[in-house]
XYZ file of N, CA and C in Angstrom:
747
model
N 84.800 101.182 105.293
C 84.469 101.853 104.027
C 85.661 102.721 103.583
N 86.034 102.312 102.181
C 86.822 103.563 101.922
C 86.774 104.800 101.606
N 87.637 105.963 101.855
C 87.170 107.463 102.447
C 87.302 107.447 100.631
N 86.042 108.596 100.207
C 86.144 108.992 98.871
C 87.259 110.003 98.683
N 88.105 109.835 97.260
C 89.195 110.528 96.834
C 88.263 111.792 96.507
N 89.101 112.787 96.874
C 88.295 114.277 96.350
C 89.430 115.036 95.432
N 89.312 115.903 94.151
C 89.860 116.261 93.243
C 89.757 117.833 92.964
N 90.618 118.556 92.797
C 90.381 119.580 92.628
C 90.909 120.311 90.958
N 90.038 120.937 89.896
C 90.251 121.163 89.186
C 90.360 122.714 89.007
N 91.496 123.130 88.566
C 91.328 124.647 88.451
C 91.215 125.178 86.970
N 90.313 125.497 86.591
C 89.866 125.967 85.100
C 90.389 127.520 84.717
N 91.688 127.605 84.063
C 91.944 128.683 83.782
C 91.642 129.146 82.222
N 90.555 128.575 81.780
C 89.887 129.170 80.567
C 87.974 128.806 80.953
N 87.890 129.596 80.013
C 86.004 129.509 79.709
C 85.579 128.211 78.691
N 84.456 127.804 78.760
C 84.044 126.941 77.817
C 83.481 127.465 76.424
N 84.346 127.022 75.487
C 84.256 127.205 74.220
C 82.682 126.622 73.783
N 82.083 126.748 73.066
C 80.677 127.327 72.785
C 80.356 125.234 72.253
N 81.927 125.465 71.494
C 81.816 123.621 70.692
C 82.013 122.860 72.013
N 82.755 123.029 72.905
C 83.181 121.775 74.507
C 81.855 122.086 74.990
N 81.169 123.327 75.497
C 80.009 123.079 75.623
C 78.411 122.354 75.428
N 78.742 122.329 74.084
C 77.567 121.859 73.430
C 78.063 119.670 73.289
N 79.295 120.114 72.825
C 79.916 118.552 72.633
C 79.961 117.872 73.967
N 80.149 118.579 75.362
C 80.719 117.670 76.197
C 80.163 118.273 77.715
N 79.614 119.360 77.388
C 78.814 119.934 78.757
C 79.494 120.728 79.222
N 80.824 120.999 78.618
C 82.177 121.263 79.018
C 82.989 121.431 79.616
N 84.334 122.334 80.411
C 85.857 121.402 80.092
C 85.709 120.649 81.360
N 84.759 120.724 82.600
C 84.871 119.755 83.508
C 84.778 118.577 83.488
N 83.911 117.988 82.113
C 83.561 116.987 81.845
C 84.917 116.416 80.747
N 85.282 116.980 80.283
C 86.720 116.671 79.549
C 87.566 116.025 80.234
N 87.491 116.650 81.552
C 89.144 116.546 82.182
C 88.528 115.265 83.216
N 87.352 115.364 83.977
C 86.761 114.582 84.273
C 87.162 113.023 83.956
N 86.047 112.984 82.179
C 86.657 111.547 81.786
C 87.856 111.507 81.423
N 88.650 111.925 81.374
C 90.165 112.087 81.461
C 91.141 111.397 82.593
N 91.073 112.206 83.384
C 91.839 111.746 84.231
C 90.458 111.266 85.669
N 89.496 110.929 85.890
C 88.481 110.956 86.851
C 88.181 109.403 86.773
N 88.141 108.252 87.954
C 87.376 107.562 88.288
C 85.966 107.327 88.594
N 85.293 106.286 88.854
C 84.312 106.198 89.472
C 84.680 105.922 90.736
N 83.607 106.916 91.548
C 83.536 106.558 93.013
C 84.536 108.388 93.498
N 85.204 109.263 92.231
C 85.650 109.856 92.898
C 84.798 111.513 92.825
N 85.232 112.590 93.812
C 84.916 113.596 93.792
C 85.771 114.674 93.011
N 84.772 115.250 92.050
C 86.072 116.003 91.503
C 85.316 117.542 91.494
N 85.788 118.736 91.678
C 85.251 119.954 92.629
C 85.702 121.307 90.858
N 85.236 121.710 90.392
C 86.196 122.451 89.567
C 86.148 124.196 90.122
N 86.642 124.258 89.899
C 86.823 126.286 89.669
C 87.262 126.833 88.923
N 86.650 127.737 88.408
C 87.024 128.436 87.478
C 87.748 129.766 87.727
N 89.033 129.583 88.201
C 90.154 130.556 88.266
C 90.325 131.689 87.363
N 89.947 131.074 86.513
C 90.275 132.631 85.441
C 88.802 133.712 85.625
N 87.849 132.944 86.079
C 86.905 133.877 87.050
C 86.803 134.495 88.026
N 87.991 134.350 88.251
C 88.216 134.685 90.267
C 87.782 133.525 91.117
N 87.098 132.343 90.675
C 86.928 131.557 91.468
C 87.541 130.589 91.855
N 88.319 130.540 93.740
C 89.067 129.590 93.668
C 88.600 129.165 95.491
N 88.906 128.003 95.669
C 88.365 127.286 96.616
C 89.032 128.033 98.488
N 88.563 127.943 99.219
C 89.135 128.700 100.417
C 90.414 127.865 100.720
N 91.295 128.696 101.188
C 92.518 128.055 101.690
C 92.274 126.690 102.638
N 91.656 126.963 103.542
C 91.197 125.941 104.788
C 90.515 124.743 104.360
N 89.875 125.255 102.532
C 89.746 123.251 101.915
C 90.704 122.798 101.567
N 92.053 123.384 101.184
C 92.572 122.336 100.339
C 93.107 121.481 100.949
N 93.274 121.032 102.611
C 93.315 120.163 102.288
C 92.562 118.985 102.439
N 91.693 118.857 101.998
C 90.338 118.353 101.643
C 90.488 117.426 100.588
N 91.335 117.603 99.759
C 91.594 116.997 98.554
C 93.313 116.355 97.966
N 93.028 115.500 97.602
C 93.884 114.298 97.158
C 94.952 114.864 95.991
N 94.449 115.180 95.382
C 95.229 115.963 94.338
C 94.890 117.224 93.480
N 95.219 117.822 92.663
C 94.817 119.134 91.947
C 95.348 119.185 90.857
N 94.464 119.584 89.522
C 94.706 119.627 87.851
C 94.651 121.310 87.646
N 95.604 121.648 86.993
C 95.777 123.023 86.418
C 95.719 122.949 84.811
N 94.638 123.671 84.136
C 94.288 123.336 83.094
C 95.068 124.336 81.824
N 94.524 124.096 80.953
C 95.599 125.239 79.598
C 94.934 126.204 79.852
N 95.610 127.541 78.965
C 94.666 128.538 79.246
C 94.778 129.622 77.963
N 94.031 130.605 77.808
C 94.954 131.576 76.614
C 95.508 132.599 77.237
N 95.446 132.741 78.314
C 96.529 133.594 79.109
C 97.443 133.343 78.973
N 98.831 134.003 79.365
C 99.862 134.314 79.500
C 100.166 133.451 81.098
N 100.679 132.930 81.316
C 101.410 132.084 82.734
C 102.607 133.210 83.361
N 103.092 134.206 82.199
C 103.981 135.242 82.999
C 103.235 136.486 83.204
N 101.536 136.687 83.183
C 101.125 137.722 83.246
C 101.024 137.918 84.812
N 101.052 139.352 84.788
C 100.520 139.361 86.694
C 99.064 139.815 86.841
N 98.205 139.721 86.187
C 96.444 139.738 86.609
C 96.495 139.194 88.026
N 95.403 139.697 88.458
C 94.791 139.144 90.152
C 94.417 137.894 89.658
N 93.957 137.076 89.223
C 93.408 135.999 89.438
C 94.967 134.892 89.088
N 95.476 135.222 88.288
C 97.258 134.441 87.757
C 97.716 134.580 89.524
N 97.928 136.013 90.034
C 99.134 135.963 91.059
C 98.073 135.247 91.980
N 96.690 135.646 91.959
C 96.349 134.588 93.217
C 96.392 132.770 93.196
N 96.565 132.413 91.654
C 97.058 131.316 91.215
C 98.046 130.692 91.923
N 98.935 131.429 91.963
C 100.617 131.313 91.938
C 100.773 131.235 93.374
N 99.839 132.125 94.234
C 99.747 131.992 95.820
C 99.154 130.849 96.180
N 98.094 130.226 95.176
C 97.539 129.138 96.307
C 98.310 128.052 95.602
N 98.748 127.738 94.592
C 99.749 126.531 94.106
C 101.099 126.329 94.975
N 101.375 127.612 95.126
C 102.676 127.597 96.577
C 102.189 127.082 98.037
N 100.966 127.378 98.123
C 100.839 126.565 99.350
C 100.194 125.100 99.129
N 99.854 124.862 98.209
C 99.949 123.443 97.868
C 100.731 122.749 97.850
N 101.767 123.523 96.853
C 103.146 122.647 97.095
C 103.541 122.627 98.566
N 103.706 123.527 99.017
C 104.301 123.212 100.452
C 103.698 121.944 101.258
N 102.489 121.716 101.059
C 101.639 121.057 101.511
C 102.216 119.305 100.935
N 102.643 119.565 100.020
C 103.140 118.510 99.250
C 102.175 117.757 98.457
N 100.497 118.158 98.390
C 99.819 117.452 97.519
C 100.252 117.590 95.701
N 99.456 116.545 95.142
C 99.860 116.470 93.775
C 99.236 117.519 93.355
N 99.758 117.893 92.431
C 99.779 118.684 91.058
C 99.747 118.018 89.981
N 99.042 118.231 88.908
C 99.213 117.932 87.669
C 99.134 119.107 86.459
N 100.128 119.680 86.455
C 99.939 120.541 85.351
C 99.735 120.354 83.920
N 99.072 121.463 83.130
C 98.872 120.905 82.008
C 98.682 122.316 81.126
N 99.521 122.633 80.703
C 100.028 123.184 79.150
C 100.065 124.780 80.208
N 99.414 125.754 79.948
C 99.361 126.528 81.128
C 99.493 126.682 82.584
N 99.537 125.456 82.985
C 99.503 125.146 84.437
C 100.871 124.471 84.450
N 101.625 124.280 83.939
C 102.800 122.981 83.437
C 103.666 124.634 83.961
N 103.067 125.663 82.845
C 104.118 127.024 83.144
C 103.660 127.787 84.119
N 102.560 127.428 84.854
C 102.446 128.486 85.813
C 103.405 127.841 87.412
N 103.665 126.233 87.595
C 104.385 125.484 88.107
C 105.462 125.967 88.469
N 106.200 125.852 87.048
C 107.534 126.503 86.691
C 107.613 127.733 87.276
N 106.718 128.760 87.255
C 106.881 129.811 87.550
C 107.009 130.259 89.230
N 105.978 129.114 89.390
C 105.921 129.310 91.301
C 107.078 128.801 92.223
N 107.953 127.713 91.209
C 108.779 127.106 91.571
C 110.298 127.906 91.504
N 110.022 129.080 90.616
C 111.004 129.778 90.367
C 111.994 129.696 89.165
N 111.353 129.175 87.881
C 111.497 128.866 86.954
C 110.934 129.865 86.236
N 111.546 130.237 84.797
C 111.320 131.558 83.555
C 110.091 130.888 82.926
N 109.179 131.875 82.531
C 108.485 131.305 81.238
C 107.983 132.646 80.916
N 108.236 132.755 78.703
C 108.255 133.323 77.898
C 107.920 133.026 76.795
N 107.716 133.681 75.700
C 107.154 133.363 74.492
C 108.016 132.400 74.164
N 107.585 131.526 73.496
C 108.247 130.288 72.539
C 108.809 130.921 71.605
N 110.630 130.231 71.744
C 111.355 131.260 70.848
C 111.418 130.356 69.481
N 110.859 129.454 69.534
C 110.470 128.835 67.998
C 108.418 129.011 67.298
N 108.154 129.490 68.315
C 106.992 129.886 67.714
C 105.919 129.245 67.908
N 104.529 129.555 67.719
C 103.816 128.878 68.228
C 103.180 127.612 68.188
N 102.796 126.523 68.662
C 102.500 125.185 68.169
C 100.908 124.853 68.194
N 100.225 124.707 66.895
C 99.071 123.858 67.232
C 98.781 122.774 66.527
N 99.103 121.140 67.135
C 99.420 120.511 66.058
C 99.382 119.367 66.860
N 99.407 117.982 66.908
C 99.946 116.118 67.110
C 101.471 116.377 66.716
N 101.911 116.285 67.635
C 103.451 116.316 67.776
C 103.993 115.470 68.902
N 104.817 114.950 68.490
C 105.807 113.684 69.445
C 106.912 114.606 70.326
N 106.926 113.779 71.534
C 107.969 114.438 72.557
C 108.874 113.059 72.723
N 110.018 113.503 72.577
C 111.056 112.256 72.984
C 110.778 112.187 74.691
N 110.795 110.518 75.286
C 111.186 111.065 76.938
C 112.297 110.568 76.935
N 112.864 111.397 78.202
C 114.064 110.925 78.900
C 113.879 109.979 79.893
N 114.410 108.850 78.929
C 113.841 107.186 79.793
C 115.197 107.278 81.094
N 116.357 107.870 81.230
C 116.895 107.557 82.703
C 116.256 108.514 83.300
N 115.786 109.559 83.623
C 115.113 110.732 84.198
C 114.103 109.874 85.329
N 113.493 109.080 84.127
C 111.645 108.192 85.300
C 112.414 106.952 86.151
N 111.996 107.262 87.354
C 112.537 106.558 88.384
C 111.435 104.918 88.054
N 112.555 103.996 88.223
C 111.686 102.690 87.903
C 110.103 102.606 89.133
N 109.156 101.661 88.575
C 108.009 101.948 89.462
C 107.387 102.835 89.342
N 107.164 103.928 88.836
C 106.915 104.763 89.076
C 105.467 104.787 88.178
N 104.792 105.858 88.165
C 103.807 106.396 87.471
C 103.668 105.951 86.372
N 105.030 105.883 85.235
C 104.859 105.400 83.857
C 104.911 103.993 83.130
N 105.407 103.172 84.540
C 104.813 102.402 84.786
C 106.517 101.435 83.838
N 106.210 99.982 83.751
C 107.530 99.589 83.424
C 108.204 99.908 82.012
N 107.304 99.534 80.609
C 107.449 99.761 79.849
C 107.397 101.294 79.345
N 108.785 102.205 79.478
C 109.173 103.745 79.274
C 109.061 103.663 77.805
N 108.016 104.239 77.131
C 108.255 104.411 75.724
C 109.309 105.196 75.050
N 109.632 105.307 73.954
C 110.690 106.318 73.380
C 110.585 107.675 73.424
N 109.139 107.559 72.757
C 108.448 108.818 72.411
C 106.777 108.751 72.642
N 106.252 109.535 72.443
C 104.993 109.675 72.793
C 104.248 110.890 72.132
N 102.583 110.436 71.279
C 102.326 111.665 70.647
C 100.887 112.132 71.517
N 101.210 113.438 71.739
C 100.725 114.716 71.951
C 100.048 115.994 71.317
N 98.430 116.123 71.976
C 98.185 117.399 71.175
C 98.837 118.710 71.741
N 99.456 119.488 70.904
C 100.402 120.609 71.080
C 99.300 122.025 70.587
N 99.070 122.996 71.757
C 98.235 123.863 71.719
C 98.789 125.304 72.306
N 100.124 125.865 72.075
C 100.415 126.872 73.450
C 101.251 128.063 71.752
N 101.522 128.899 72.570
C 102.781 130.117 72.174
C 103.870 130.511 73.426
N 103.686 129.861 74.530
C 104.839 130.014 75.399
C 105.251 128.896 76.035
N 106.589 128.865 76.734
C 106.848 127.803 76.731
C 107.579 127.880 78.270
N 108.653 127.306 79.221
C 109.657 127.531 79.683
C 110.601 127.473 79.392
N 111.180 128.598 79.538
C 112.805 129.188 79.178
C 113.707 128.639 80.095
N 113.637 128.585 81.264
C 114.067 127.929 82.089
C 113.334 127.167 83.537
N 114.342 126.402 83.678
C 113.521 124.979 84.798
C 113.692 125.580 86.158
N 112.686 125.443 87.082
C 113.455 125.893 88.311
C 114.432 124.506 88.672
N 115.511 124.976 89.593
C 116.087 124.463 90.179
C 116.150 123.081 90.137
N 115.103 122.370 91.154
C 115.084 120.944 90.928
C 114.309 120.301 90.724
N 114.037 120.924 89.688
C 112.835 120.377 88.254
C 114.339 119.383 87.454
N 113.129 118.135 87.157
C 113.669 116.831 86.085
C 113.012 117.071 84.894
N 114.026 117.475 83.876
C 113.213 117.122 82.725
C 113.019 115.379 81.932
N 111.882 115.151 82.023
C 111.097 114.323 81.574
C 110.779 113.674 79.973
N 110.470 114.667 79.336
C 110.557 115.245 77.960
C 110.897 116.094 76.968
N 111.046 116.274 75.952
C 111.387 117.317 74.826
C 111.195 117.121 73.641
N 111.087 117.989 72.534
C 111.093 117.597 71.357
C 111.748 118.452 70.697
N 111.644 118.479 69.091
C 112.693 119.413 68.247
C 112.634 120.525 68.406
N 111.451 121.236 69.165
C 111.280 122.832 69.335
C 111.457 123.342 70.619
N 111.327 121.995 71.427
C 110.994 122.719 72.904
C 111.765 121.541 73.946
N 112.592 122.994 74.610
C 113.688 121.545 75.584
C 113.008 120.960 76.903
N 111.316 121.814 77.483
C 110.905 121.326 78.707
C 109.460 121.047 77.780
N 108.938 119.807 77.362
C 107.929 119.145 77.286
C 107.257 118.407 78.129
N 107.907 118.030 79.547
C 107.392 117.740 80.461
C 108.632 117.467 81.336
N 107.946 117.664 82.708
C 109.261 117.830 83.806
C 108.542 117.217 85.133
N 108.957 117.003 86.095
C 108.637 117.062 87.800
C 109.216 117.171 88.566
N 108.857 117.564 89.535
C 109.544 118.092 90.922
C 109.185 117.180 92.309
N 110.096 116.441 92.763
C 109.763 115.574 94.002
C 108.884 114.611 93.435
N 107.926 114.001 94.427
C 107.000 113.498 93.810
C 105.077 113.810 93.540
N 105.834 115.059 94.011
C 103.979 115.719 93.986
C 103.980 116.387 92.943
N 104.503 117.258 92.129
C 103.746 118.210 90.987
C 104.816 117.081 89.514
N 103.919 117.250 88.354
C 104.318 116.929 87.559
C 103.525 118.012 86.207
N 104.261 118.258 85.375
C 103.987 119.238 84.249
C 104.139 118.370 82.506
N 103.166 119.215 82.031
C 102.924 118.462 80.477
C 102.781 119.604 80.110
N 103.154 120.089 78.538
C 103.556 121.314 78.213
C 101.968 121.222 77.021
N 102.220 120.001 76.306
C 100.735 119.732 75.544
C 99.546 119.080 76.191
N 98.521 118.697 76.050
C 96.946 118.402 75.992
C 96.563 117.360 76.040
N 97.022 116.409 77.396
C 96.619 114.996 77.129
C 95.382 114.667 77.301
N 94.467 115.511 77.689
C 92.660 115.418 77.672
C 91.914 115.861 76.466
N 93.016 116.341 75.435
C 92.691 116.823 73.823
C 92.305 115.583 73.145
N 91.299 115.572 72.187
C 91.130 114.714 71.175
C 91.349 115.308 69.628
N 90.993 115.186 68.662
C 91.024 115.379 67.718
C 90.069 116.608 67.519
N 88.925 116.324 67.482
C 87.775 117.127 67.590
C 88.004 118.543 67.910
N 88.643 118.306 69.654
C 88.587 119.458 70.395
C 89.841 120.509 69.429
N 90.920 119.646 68.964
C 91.930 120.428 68.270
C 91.560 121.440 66.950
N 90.516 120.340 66.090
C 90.098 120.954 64.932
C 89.341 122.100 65.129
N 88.531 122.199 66.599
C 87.534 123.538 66.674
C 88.487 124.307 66.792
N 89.871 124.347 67.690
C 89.990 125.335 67.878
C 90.837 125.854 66.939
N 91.304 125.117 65.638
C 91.948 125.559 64.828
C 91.130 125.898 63.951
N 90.017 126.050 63.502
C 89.101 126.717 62.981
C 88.345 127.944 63.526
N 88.392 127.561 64.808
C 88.475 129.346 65.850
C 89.292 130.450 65.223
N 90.767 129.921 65.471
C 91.354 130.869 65.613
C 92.033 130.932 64.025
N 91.783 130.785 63.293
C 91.509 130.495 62.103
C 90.513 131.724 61.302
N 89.396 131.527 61.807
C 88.332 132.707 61.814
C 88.086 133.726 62.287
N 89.104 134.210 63.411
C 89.618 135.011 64.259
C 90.672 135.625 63.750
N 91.289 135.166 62.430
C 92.414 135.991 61.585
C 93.644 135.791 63.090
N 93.770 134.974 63.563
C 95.246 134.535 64.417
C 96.141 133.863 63.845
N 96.017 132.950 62.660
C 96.630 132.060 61.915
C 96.203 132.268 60.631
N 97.159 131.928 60.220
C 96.237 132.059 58.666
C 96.490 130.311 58.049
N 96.144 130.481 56.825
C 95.252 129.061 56.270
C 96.244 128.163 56.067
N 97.738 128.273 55.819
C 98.730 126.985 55.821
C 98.745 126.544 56.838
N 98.581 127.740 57.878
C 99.014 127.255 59.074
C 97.973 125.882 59.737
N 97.006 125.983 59.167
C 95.765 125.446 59.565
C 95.797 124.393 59.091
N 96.180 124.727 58.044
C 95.982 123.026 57.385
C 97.489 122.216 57.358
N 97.942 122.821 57.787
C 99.324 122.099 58.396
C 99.035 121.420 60.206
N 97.876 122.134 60.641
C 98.043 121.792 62.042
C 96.825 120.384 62.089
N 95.578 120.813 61.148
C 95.315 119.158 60.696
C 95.842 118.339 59.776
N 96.714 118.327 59.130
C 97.460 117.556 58.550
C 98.140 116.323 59.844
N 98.509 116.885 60.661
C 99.137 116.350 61.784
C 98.565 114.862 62.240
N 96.775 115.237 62.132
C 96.543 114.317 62.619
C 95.580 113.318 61.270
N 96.222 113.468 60.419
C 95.232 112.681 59.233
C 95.568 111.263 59.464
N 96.688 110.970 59.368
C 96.615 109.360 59.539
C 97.164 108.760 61.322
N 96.974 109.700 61.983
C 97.450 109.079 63.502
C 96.942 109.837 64.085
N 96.323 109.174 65.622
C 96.361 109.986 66.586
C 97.129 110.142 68.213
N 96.946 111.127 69.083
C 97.628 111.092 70.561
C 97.872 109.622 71.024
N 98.606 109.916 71.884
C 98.820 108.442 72.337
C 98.133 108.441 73.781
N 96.492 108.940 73.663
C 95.994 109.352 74.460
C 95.515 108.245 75.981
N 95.532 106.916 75.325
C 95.164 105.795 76.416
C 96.741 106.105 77.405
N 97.799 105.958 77.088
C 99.026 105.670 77.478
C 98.808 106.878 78.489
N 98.819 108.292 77.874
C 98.742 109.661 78.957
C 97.823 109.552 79.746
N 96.862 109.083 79.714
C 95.339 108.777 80.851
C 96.126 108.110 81.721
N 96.854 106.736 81.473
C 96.959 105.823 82.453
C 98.081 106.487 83.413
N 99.402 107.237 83.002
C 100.212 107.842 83.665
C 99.893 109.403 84.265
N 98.675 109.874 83.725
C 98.378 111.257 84.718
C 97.387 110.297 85.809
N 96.911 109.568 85.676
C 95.886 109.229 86.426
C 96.797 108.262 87.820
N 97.937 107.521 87.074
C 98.556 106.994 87.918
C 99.348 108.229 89.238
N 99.625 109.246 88.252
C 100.775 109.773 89.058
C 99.579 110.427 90.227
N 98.362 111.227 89.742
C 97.355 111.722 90.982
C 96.756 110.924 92.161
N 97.112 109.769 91.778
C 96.284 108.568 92.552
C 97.772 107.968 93.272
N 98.598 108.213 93.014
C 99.850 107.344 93.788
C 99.948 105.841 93.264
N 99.225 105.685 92.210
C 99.385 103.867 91.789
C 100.682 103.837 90.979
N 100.880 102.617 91.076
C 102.617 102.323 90.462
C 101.998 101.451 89.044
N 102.281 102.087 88.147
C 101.824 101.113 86.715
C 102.577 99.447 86.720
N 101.617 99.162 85.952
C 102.523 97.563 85.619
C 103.023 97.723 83.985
């Protein structure tokens, strides 16, 4: 029999009232996202203080670090205890998959800067060029390296700088680390590849109504997606590849 894959999700935000009601929420997001059948997937909610005992992890196959509206350079107890148990993960060498907040909290554990976005903040379907010599052939993304690739873009900070021997992966016109990795266990995405359309429009009508943006901004950030969307099948198949160790065709 084969041993069931077990998953660990760390939730560094709350469920928005719309992911709730729409989707049971964000466990179930990230879930059908990046989640098989047949596998175990465990979440915590970190930005609660809740995070799994040292002596499980290694219990589990890989680990998702989710967006957050925190700050990735703040020092709160629940961030630095973040930053402590992702370091012993890494050491451990299991996967990582970061993702928009977790992409910079990576960076950060790894010994890499992260700071406000010195072009400002992004909420929007925006394309990242990749750096097609960067992806080692075989690999995760499998043979066919696209040019570019579109992305929901949701953050105000970014990394300023890479640690050490971090690969950058991606970039686009605003931002030089759009996605990066280190060895072959952690890999980072700066935007929202478990975002749909939906989830983008609530929250740009959130914060919208929250007087955080005001109204060009808004309707510039759905404009984005009127006639296209993410290139969301393509990002499923390569986060899912890279947590699982499968080599794309």
């Amino acid at each position: 029999m084969v041993e069931q894959k077990r998953y660990a999700l760390f939730l560094a935000t709350l469920d928005s009232e719309f992911v709730k009601k729409a989707y049971g929420g964000y466990h179930n997001v990230f879930v059908s996202t990046f989640g098989d059948e047949g596998e175990q997937w465990d979440s915590f909610r970190v930005v609660s203080g809740e995070f799994p005992d040292e002596k499980d992890l290694d219990k589990y196959d890989g680990f998702v670090i989710s967006g957050s509206s925190h700050d990735a350079f703040e020092n709160c107890d629940w961030i630095l205890k973040l930053c402590d148990i992702v370091k012993k993960i890494d050491e451990m060498k299991k996967k990582i998959l970061g993702i928009c907040f977790g992409h910079q909290i990576i960076a950060r554990v790894r010994g890499g800067t992260v700071g406000r976005a010195r072009k400002g903040p992004e909420l929007k379907l925006g394309d990242i060029t990749i750096v097609k010599d960067a992806i080692t052939p075989l690999s995760y993304f499998g043979d066919e390296v696209p040019e570019t690739m579109a992305i929901i873009k949701c953050h105000q900070d970014e990394v300023l700088v890479l640690p050490e021997t971090a690969k950058v992966l991606g970039y686009s016109d605003n931002y030089e680390v759009e996605m990066f990795s280190i060895e072959d266990h952690l890999f980072c995405i700066q935007g929202h590849p478990e975002y749909n359309k939906e989830i983008l429009f609530e929250i740009v009508d959130r914060v919208l109504g929250l007087g955080y943006v005001k109204q060009d901004f808004a309707d510039a950030a759905k404009a984005t997606m009127e006639k296209r969307g993410a290139d969301r099948k393509l990002w499923e198949k390569i986060c899912k590849n890279f947590l699982k160790g499968r080599v794309s065709d």
